[in-house]
Amino acid sequence: MPAAEVVHWGMADQVTTLSEAHDVLSKLLPNPKSKPQVLKDYYLRSAEVYARVAEIDRAHHHEALYWANREREKGEAIKTRKS
């Protein structure tokens, strides 16, 4: 991937392999000091990507399901304030 290319969620929605999911999602990971809602949104959205990939990349089905569950649990564990 060229250094100038900007990675966005649309790219994550197009991945078809676990390897691609890891690559794109790692580039979308927000700063750990980001607001809790930003982190929660990232983890829950990445869980959706991994769950979708689990159904496409059948050779990595169980591993992708593991990652989907891991990301979902991380997202659900983040407490956010109701505005």
CSV table of C-alpha atoms in Angstrom, one decimal, residues 13-82:
chain,number,residue,atom,x,y,z
A,13,ASP,CA,-15.9,-3.1,4.3
A,14,GLN,CA,-14.3,-4.5,1.2
A,15,VAL,CA,-11.8,-7.0,2.7
A,16,THR,CA,-12.3,-10.6,2.0
A,17,THR,CA,-9.5,-12.3,3.9
A,18,LEU,CA,-8.4,-12.4,7.6
A,19,SER,CA,-5.0,-11.1,6.6
A,20,GLU,CA,-6.6,-8.1,4.8
A,21,ALA,CA,-8.8,-7.4,7.8
A,22,HIS,CA,-5.8,-7.3,10.1
A,23,ASP,CA,-3.9,-5.0,7.8
A,24,VAL,CA,-6.7,-2.5,7.2
A,25,LEU,CA,-8.1,-2.5,10.8
A,26,SER,CA,-4.7,-2.0,12.3
A,27,LYS,CA,-4.3,1.1,10.2
A,28,LEU,CA,-7.8,2.4,11.4
A,29,LEU,CA,-7.0,1.8,15.1
A,30,PRO,CA,-7.5,5.1,16.9
A,31,ASN,CA,-5.0,6.5,19.4
A,32,PRO,CA,-5.4,4.7,22.7
A,33,LYS,CA,-6.0,8.1,24.3
A,34,SER,CA,-9.0,8.8,22.1
A,35,LYS,CA,-12.3,9.5,23.7
A,36,PRO,CA,-14.0,6.3,25.0
A,37,GLN,CA,-16.8,6.6,22.4
A,38,VAL,CA,-14.3,6.7,19.5
A,39,LEU,CA,-12.6,3.5,20.9
A,40,LYS,CA,-15.9,1.8,21.5
A,41,ASP,CA,-17.1,2.5,18.0
A,42,TYR,CA,-13.8,1.2,16.5
A,43,TYR,CA,-13.9,-2.1,18.4
A,44,LEU,CA,-17.6,-2.7,17.7
A,45,ARG,CA,-17.2,-1.9,14.0
A,46,SER,CA,-14.0,-4.0,13.7
A,47,ALA,CA,-15.9,-6.9,15.3
A,48,GLU,CA,-18.5,-6.6,12.4
A,49,VAL,CA,-15.7,-6.7,9.8
A,50,TYR,CA,-14.2,-9.8,11.4
A,51,ALA,CA,-17.6,-11.5,11.6
A,52,ARG,CA,-18.2,-10.9,8.0
A,53,VAL,CA,-14.8,-12.1,7.0
A,54,ALA,CA,-15.4,-15.3,9.0
A,55,GLU,CA,-18.2,-16.2,6.5
A,56,ILE,CA,-16.0,-15.3,3.4
A,57,ASP,CA,-12.5,-16.6,4.3
A,58,ARG,CA,-13.6,-20.1,5.3
A,59,ALA,CA,-10.1,-21.3,5.7
A,60,HIS,CA,-9.8,-18.8,8.7
A,61,HIS,CA,-13.4,-19.1,9.8
A,62,HIS,CA,-12.7,-19.9,13.5
A,63,GLU,CA,-9.8,-17.5,13.8
A,64,ALA,CA,-11.9,-14.7,12.4
A,65,LEU,CA,-14.7,-15.5,14.8
A,66,TYR,CA,-12.2,-15.4,17.6
A,67,TRP,CA,-11.2,-11.9,16.5
A,68,ALA,CA,-14.8,-10.8,16.1
A,69,ASN,CA,-15.6,-11.9,19.6
A,70,ARG,CA,-12.4,-10.3,21.0
A,71,GLU,CA,-13.1,-7.0,19.4
A,72,ARG,CA,-16.8,-7.0,20.5
A,73,GLU,CA,-15.8,-7.8,24.1
A,74,LYS,CA,-13.3,-4.9,24.1
A,75,GLY,CA,-15.9,-2.5,22.7
A,76,GLU,CA,-18.6,-3.6,25.1
A,77,ALA,CA,-16.2,-3.2,28.1
A,78,ILE,CA,-15.7,0.5,27.3
A,79,LYS,CA,-18.0,2.6,29.4
A,80,THR,CA,-19.2,5.9,27.8
A,81,ARG,CA,-21.2,8.7,29.2
A,82,LYS,CA,-24.7,9.4,28.0
